[in-house]
Short mmCIF file of C-alpha atoms in Angstrom, two decimals:
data_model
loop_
_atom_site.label_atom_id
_atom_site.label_comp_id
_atom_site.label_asym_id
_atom_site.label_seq_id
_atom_site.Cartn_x
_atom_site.Cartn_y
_atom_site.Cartn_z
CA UNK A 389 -45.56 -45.83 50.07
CA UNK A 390 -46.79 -45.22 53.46
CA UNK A 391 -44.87 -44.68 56.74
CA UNK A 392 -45.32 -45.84 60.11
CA UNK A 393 -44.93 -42.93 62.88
CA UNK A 394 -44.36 -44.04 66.33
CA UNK A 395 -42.80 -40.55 67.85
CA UNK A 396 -42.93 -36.95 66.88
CA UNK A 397 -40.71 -34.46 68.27
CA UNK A 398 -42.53 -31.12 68.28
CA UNK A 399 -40.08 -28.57 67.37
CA UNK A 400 -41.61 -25.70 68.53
CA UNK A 401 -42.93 -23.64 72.07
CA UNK A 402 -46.11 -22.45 73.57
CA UNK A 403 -49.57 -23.19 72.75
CA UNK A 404 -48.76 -24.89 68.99
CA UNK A 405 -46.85 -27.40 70.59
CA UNK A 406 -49.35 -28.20 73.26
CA UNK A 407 -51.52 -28.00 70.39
CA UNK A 408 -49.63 -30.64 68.42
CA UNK A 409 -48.87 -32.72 71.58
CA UNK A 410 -52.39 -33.54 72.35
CA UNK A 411 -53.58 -34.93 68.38
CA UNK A 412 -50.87 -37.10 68.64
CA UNK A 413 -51.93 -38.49 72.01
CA UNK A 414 -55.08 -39.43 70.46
CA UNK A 415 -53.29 -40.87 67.87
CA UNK A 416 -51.41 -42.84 69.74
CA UNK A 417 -48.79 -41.28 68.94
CA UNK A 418 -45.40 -40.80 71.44
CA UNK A 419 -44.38 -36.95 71.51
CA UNK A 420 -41.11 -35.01 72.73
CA UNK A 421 -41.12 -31.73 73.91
CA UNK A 422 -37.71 -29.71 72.88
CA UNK A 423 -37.58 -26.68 75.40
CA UNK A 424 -34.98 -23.60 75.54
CA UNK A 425 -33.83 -22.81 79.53
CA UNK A 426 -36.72 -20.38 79.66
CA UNK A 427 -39.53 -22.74 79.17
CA UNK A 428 -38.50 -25.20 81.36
CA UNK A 429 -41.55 -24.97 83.31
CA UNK A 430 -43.56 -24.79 80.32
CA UNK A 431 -46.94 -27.01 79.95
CA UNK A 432 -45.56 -28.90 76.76
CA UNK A 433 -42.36 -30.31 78.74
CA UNK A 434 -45.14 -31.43 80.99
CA UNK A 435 -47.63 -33.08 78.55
CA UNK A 436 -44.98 -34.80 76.19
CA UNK A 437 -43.95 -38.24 76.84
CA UNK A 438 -40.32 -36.95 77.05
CA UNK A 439 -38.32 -33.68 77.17
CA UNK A 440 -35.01 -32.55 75.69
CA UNK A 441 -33.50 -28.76 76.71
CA UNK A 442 -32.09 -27.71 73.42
CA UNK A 443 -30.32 -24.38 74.44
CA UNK A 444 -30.45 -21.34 76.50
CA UNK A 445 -33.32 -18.85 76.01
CA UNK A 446 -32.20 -17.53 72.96
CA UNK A 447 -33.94 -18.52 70.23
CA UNK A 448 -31.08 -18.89 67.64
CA UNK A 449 -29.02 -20.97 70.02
CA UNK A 450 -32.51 -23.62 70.91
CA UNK A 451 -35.59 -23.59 68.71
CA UNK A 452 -33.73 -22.08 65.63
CA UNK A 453 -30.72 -24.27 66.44
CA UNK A 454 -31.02 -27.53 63.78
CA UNK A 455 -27.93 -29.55 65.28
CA UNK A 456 -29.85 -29.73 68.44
CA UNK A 457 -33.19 -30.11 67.02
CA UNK A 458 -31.28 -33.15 65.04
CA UNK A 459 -29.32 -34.26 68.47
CA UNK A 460 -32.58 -34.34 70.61
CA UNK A 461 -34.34 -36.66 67.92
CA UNK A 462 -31.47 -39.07 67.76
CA UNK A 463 -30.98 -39.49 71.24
CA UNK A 464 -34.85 -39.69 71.83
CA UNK A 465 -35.64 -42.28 68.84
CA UNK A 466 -38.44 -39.75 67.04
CA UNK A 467 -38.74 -40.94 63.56
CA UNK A 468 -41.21 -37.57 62.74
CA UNK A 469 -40.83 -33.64 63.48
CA UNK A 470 -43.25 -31.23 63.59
CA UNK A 471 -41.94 -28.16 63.30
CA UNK A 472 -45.47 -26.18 63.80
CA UNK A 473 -45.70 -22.50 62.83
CA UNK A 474 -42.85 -19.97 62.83
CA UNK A 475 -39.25 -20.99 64.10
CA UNK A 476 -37.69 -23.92 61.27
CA UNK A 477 -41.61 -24.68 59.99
CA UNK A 478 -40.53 -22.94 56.80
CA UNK A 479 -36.79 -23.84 56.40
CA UNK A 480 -36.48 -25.83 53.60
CA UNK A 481 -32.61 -26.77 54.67
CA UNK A 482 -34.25 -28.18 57.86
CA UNK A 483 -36.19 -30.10 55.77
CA UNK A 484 -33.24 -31.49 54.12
CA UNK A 485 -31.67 -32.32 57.15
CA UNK A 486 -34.53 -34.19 58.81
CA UNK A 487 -34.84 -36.50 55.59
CA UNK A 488 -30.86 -36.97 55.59
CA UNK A 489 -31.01 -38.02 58.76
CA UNK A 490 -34.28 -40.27 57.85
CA UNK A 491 -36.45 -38.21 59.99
CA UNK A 492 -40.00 -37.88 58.50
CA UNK A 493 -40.70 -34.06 58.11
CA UNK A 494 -44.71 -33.21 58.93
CA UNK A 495 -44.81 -30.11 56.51
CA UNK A 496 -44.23 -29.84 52.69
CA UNK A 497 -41.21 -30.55 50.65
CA UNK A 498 -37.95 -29.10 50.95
CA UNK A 499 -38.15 -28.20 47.52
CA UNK A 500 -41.50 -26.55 47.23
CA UNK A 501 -40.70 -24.15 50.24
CA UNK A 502 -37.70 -23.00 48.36
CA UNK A 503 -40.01 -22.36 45.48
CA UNK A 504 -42.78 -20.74 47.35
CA UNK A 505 -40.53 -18.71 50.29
CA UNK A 506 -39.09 -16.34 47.51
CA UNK A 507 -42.09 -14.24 46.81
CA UNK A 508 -40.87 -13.45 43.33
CA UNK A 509 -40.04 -17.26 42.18
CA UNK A 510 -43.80 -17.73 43.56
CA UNK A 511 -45.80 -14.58 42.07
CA UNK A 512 -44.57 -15.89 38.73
CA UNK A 513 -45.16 -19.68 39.39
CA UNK A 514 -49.15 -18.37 40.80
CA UNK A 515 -49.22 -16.35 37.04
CA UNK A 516 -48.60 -18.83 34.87
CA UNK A 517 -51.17 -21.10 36.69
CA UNK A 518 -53.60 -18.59 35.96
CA UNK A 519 -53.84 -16.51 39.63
CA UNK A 520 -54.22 -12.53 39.21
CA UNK A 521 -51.70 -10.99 40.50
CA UNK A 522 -51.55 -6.72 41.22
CA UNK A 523 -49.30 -4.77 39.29
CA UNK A 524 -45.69 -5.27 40.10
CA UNK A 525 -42.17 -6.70 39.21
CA UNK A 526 -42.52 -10.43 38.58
CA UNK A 527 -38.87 -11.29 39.22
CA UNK A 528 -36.78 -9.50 42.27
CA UNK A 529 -35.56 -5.67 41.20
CA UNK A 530 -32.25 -5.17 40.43
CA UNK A 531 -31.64 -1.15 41.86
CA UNK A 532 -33.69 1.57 43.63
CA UNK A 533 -33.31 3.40 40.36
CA UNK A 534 -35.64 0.45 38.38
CA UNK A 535 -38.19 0.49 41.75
CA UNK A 536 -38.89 3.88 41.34
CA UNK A 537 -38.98 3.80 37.58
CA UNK A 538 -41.75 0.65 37.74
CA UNK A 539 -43.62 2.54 40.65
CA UNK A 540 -43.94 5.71 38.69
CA UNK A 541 -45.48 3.28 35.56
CA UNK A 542 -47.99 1.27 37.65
CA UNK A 543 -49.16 4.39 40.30
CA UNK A 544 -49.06 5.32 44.02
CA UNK A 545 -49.35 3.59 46.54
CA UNK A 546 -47.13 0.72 46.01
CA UNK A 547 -45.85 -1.62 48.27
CA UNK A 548 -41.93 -2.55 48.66
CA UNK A 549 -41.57 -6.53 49.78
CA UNK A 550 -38.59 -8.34 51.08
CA UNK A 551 -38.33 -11.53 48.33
CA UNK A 552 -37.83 -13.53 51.68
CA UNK A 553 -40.30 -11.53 54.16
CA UNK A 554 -43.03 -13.36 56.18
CA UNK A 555 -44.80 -12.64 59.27
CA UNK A 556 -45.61 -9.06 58.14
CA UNK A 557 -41.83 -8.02 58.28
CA UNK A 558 -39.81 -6.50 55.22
CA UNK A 559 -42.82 -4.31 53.92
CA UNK A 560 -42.90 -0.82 53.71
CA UNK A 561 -46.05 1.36 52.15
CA UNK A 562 -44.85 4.32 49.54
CA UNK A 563 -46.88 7.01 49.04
CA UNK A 564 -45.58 9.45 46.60
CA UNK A 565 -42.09 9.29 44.85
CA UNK A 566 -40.61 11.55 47.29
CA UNK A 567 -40.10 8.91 49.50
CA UNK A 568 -39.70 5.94 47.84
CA UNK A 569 -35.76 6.14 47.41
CA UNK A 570 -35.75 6.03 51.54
CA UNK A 571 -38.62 3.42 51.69
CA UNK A 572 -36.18 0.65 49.37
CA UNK A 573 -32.99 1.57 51.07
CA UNK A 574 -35.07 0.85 54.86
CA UNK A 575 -36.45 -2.31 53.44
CA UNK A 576 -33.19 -3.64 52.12
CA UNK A 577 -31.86 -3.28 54.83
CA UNK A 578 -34.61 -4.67 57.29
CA UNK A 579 -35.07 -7.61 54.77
CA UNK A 580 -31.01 -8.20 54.80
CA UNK A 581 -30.91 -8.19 58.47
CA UNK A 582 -33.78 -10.37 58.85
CA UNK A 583 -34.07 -12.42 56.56
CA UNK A 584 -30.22 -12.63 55.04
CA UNK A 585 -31.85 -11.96 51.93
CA UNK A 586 -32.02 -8.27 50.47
CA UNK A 587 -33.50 -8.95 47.42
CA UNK A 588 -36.77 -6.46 46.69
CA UNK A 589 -39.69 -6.49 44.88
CA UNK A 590 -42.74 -4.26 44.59
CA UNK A 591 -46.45 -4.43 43.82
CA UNK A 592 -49.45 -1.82 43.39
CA UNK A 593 -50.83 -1.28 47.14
CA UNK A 594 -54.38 -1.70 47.34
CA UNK A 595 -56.44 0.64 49.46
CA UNK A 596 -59.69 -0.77 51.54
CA UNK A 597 -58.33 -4.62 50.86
CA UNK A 598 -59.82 -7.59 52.37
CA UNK A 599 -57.24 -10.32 53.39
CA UNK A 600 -58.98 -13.83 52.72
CA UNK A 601 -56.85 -17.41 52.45
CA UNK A 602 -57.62 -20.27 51.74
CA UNK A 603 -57.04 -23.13 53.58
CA UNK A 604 -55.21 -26.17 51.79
CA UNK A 605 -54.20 -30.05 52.47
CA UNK A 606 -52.19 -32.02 49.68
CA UNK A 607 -51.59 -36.02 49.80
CA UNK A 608 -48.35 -37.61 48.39
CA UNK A 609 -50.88 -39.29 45.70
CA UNK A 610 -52.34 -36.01 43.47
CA UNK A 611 -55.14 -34.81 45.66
CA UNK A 612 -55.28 -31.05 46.67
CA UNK A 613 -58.67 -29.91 48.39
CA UNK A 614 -59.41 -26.35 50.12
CA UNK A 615 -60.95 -26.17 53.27
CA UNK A 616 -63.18 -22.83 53.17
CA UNK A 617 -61.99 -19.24 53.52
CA UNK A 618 -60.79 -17.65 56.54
CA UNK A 619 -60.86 -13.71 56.48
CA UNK A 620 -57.75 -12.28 58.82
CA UNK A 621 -58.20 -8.63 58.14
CA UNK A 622 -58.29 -7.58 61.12
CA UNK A 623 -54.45 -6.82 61.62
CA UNK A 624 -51.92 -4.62 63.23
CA UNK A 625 -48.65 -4.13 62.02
CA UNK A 626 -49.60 -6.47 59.22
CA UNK A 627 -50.28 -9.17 61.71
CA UNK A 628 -53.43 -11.07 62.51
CA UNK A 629 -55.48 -10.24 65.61
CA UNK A 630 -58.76 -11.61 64.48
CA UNK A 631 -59.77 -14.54 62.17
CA UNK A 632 -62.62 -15.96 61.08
CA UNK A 633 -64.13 -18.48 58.67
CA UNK A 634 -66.15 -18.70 56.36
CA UNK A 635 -64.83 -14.99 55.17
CA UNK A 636 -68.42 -12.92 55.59
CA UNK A 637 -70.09 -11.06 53.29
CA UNK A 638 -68.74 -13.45 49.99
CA UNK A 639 -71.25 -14.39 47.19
CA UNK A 640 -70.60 -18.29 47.09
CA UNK A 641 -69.53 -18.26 43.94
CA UNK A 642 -66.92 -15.94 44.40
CA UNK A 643 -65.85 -17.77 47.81
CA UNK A 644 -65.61 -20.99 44.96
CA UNK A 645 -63.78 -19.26 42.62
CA UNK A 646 -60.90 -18.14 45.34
CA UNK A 647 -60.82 -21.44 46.64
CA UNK A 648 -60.06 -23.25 43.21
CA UNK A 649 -57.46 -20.45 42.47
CA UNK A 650 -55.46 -21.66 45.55
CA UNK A 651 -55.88 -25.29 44.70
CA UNK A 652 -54.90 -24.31 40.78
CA UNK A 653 -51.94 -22.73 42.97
CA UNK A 654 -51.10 -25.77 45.06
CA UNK A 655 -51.37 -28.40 42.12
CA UNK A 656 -48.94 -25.94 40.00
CA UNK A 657 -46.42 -26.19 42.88
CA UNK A 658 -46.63 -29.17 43.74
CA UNK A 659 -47.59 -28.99 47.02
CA UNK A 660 -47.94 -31.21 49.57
CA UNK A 661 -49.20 -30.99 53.57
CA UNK A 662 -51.51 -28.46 55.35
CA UNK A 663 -50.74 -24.96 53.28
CA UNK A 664 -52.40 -21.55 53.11
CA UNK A 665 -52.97 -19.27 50.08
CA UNK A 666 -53.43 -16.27 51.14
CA UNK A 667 -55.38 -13.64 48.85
CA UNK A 668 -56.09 -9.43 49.00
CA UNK A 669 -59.83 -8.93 48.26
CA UNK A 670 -60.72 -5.63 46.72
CA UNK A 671 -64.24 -3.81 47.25
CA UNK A 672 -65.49 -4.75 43.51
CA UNK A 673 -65.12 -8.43 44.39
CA UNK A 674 -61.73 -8.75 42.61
CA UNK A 675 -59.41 -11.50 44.15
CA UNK A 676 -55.01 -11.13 43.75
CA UNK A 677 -52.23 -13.62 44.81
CA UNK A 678 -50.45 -12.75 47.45
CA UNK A 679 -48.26 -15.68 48.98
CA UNK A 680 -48.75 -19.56 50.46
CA UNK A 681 -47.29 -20.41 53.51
CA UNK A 682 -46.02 -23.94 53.85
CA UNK A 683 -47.05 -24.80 57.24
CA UNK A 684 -50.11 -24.95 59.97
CA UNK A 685 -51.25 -21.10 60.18
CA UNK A 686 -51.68 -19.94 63.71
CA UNK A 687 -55.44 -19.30 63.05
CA UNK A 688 -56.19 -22.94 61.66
CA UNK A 689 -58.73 -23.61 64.69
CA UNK A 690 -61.48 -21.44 62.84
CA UNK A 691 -61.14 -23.86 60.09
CA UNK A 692 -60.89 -26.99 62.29
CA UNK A 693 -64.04 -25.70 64.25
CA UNK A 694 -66.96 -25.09 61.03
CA UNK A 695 -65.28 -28.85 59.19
CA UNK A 696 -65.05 -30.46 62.49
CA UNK A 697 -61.27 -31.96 60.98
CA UNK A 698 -58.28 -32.04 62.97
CA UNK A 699 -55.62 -30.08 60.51
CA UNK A 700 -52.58 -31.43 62.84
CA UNK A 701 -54.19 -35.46 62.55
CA UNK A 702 -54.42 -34.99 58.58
CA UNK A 703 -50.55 -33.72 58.54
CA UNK A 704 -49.42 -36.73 60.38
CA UNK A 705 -51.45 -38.90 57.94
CA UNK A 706 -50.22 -37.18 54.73
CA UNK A 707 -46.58 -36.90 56.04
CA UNK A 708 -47.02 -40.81 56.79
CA UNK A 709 -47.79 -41.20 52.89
CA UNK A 710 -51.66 -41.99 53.13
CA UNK A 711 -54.11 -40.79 50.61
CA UNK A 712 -56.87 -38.15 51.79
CA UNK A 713 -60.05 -39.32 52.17
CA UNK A 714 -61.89 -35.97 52.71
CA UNK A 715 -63.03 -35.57 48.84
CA UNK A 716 -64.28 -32.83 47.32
CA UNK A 717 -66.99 -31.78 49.40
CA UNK A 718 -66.35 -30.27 52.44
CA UNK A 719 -68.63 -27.79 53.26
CA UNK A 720 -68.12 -26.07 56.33
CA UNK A 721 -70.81 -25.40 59.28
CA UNK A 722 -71.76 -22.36 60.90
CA UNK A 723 -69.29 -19.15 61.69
CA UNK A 724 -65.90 -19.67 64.18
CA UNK A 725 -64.13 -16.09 65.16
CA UNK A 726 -60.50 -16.57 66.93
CA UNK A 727 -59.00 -13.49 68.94
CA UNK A 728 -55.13 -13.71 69.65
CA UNK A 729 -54.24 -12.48 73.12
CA UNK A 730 -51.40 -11.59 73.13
CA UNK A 731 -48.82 -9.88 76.46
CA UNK A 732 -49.23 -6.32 74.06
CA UNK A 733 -49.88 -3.16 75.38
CA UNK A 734 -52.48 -1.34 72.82
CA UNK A 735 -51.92 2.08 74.45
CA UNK A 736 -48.28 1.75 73.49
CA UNK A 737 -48.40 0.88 69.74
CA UNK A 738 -48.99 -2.91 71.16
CA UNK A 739 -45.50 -3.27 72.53
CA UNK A 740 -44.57 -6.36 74.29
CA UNK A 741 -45.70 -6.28 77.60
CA UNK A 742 -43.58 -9.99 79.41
CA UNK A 743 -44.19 -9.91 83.25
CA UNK A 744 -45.55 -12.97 85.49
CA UNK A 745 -49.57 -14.09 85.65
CA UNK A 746 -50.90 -13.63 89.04
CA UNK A 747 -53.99 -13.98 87.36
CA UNK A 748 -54.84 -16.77 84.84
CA UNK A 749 -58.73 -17.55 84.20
CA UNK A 750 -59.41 -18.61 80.85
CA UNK A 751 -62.99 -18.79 79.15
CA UNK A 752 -65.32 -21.74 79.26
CA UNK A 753 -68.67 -22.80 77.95
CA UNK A 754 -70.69 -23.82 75.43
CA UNK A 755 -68.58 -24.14 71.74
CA UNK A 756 -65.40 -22.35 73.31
CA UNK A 757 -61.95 -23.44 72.50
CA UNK A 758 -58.92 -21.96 73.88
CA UNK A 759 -55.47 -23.01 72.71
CA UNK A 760 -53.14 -21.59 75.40
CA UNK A 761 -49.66 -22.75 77.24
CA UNK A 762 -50.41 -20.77 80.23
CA UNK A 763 -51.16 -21.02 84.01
CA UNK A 764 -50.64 -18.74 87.26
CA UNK A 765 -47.83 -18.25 88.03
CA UNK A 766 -46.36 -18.17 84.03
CA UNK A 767 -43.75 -15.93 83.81
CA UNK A 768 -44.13 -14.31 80.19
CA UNK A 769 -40.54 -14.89 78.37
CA UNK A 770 -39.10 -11.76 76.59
CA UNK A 771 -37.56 -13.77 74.24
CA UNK A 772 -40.36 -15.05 71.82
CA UNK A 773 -43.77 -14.44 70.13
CA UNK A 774 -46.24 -12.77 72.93
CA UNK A 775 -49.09 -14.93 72.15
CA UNK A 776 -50.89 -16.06 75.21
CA UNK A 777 -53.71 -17.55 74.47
CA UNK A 778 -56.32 -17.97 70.94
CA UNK A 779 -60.07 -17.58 72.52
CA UNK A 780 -62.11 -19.75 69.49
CA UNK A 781 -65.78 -19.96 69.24
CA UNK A 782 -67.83 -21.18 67.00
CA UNK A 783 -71.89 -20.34 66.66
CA UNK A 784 -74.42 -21.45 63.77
CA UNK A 785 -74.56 -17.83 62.31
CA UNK A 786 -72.00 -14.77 62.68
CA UNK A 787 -74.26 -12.27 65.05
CA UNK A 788 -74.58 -15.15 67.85
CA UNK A 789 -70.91 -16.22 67.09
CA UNK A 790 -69.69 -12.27 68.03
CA UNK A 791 -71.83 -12.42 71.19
CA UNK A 792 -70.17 -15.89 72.06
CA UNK A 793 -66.64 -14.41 71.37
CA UNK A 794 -67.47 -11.33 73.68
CA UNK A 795 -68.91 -13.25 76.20
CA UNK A 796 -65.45 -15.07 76.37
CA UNK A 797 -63.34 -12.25 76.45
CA UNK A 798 -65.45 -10.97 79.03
CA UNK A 799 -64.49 -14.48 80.77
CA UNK A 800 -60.60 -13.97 80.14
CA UNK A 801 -58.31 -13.05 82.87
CA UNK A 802 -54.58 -12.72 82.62
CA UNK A 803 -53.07 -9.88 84.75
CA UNK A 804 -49.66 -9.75 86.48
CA UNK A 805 -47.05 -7.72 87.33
CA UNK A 806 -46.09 -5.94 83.91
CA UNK A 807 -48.16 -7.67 82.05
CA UNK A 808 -50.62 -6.16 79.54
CA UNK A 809 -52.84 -7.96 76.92
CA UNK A 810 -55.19 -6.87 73.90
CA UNK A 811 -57.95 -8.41 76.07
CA UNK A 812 -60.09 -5.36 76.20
CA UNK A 813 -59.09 -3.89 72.55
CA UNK A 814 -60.18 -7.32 71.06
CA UNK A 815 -63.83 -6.95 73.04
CA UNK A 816 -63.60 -3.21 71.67
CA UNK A 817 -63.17 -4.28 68.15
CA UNK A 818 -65.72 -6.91 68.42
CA UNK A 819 -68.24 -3.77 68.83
CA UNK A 820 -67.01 -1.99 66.30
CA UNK A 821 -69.90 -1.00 63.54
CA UNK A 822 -67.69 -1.89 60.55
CA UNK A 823 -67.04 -5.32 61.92
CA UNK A 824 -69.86 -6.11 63.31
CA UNK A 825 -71.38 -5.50 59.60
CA UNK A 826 -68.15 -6.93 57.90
CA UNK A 827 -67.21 -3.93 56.25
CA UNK A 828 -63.96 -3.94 57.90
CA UNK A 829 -60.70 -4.28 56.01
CA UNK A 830 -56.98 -4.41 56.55
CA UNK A 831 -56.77 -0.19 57.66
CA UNK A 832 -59.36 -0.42 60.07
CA UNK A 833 -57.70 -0.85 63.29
CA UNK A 834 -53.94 1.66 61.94
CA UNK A 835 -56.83 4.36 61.02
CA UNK A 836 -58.85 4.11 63.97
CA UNK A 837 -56.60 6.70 65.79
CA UNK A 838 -53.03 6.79 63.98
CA UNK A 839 -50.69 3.97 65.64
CA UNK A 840 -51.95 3.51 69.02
CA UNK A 841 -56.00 2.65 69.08
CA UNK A 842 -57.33 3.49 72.47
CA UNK A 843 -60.82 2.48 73.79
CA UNK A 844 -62.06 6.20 72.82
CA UNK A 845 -61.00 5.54 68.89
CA UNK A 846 -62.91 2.37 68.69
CA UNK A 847 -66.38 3.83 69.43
CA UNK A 848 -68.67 4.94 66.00
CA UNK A 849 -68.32 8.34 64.88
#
């Protein structure tokens, strides 16, 4: 049964919900713009039809605040939400709510993110559809005593991993078994404090990995296709600073066979919406499960740019209830690289650096996108994420796509009082021998010098 949507309310900040804002203008679509006190100013109060403040800057009392989220779309008349990335996009109790309330939710089902959020419930769903998975506990680990016991059995280095963790928190590398007592009792308690969930599990850690995902949509009616590959290896922290798709250097065959794992994956789950299932590579050409999100991925415009579909215009149909009429063969066109700016200072282990832009240029040209909530004058909020701006190109082939990229970095201006970006480490990386002939993997840019990569490290030995 389809679903007519007349209004979204975006519940989300920055340059997603500008992002979102703008499909559903072409759509025809009427948007709201929830805000917290410190984004008053912000460019998607001005480009939504309407505005609601939510709360003060804090993000538990606005964005991650449901009764307001709920209040706003009430007193608005929104019969959608899109929650975007991050924030409620992957709260399967504000899912609930918003179909209580008769509120049509633009991500997947309450009940598959419960499935799928607990890493352990989903490692053994993704094995008995047939996904390989690296050695590890397939259901959460009761003590520290049974972690050490399994870690000893399957081999240094493991990996510890909050049953609850996303966006690279709740993970801690062990080494040897003289620190893995002190590794579990740190991740239990990060993972507790973060996520309200302690519960642990633990895999083999795989040196030299690729990270590859696969890019999903679902319909209400049976139909699960992949997109392509994206390959976000390129991380610090074990989060994403560079993306691109198709993932270089893949046989086609083995790009195919990762591709049907994660729609194996998504049809075992039941999924439905835009997803990602996101995979660790190995140098022998061996694939393993790692986790799906359930929502748009911040680095969905590299996959938007080589299919030339709008992910954000397909959610809004699916959520409505209609069938997707994409088929089976997408093929995507040509090579798209996105760098994240983000207000980090590199020198300083990429610590946020919030201040005001008395600078704001932002790259043009030729097959350059730039997804960005930001102007002169922005003051950068302490509060949230420090993305600034993604800087997208796409090029028919990977060499001219790098030059594009560096050419647009080279374009990018945002300076201010306090404010420092990744501007110049992302240009720096770009040069980088190992990417340039994708060799690069997830270590590259923590081994490049230790925990704080200066301009120096990046050069070729």
């Amino acid at each position: 049964m389809t679903r007519v949507i007349r209004k979204v309310l975006v519940a989300n900040r920055g340059e997603i919900a500008v992002r979102v804002i703008r499909t559903c203008a072409e759509l025809g679509i009427a948007t709201v713009a929830v805000y917290s006190a410190a984004d008053r100013d912000s460019a998607a109060v001005r480009l939504a039809d309407e505005a609601v403040q939510i709360g003060p800057p804090a993000a538990k009392r606005s964005y991650l605040y449901i009764p307001a989220v709920i209040e706003a779309a009430r007193a608005t008349g929104a019969d959608a939400i899109h929650p975007g990335y991050g924030f409620l996009s992957e709260n399967p109790d504000f899912a609930e709510v918003c179909e209580a309330e008769g509120l049509i939710f633009i991500g997947a089902p309450a009940d598959v993110m419960t499935r799928l959020g607990d890493k352990s419930t989903a490692r053994a769903l993704m094995a008995d559809a047939g996904l390989p998975l690296l050695p590890g506990s397939r259901d959460p680990i009761a003590n520290v005593e049974a972690a050490r016991a399994l870690a000893d059995e399957i081999g240094y280095p493991v990996i510890v991993k909050a049953v609850a963790g996303g966006g690279g928190r709740g993970m801690r590398v062990v080494r040897d078994g003289a620190e893995f007592a002190a590794a579990w009792q740190q991740t239990r308690a990060t993972a507790a404090a973060v996520f309200g969930d302690g519960r642990l599990y633990l895999e083999r850690y795989l040196e030299s990995a690729r990270h590859v995902e696969a890019q999903i949509l679902a319909d209400t009616h049976g139909t699960v296709v992949h997109l392509g590959l994206r390959d976000c290896s390129l991380q610090r922290r074990h989060q994403k600073l560079v993306e691109e798709s198709p993932a270089p250097g893949l046989s086609a065959e083995l790009a195919e066979d990762i591709g049907a794992a994660a729609v194996r994956g998504c049809r075992a789950a039941g999924y439905v919406g835009a997803g990602t299932v996101e995979f660790l590579l190995a140098p022998d050409g061996s694939f393993y499960f790692m986790e799906v999100n359930c929502r748009l991925q911040v680095e969905h415009p590299v996959t938007e740019m080589v299919t030339g579909i709008d992910l954000v215009a397909e959610q809004l149909r699916i959520a409505a209830g209609e069938p997707l009429t994409l088929g089976a063969g997408v093929r995507p066109a040509g090579v798209a690289i996105e760098c994240r700016v983000n207000a980090e200072d590199p020198r300083r282990d990429f610590a946020p650096a919030p201040g005001t832009l008395g600078e704001c240029l932002l790259p043009g040209g030729q097959f350059v996108r730039v997804d960005t909530h930001v102007h002169t004058g922005y003051a950068v909020p302490p509060h949230y994420d420090s993305l600034l701006a993604k800087v997208v190109v796409w090029a028919p082939d990977r060499a001219t796509a790098i030059a594009r990229m560096r050419r647009a970095l080279a374009e990018t201006r945002l300076r201010g009082a306090g404010v420092a970006t990744t501007t110049e480490f992302l240009h720096d990386v770009l040069d980088h021998p190992r990417f340039r002939d994708a060799t690069h993997d997830t270590a590259l840019i923590g081994t490049l010098s230790g925990t704080a990569p200066t301009r120096e490290a990046l050069q070729p030995s």
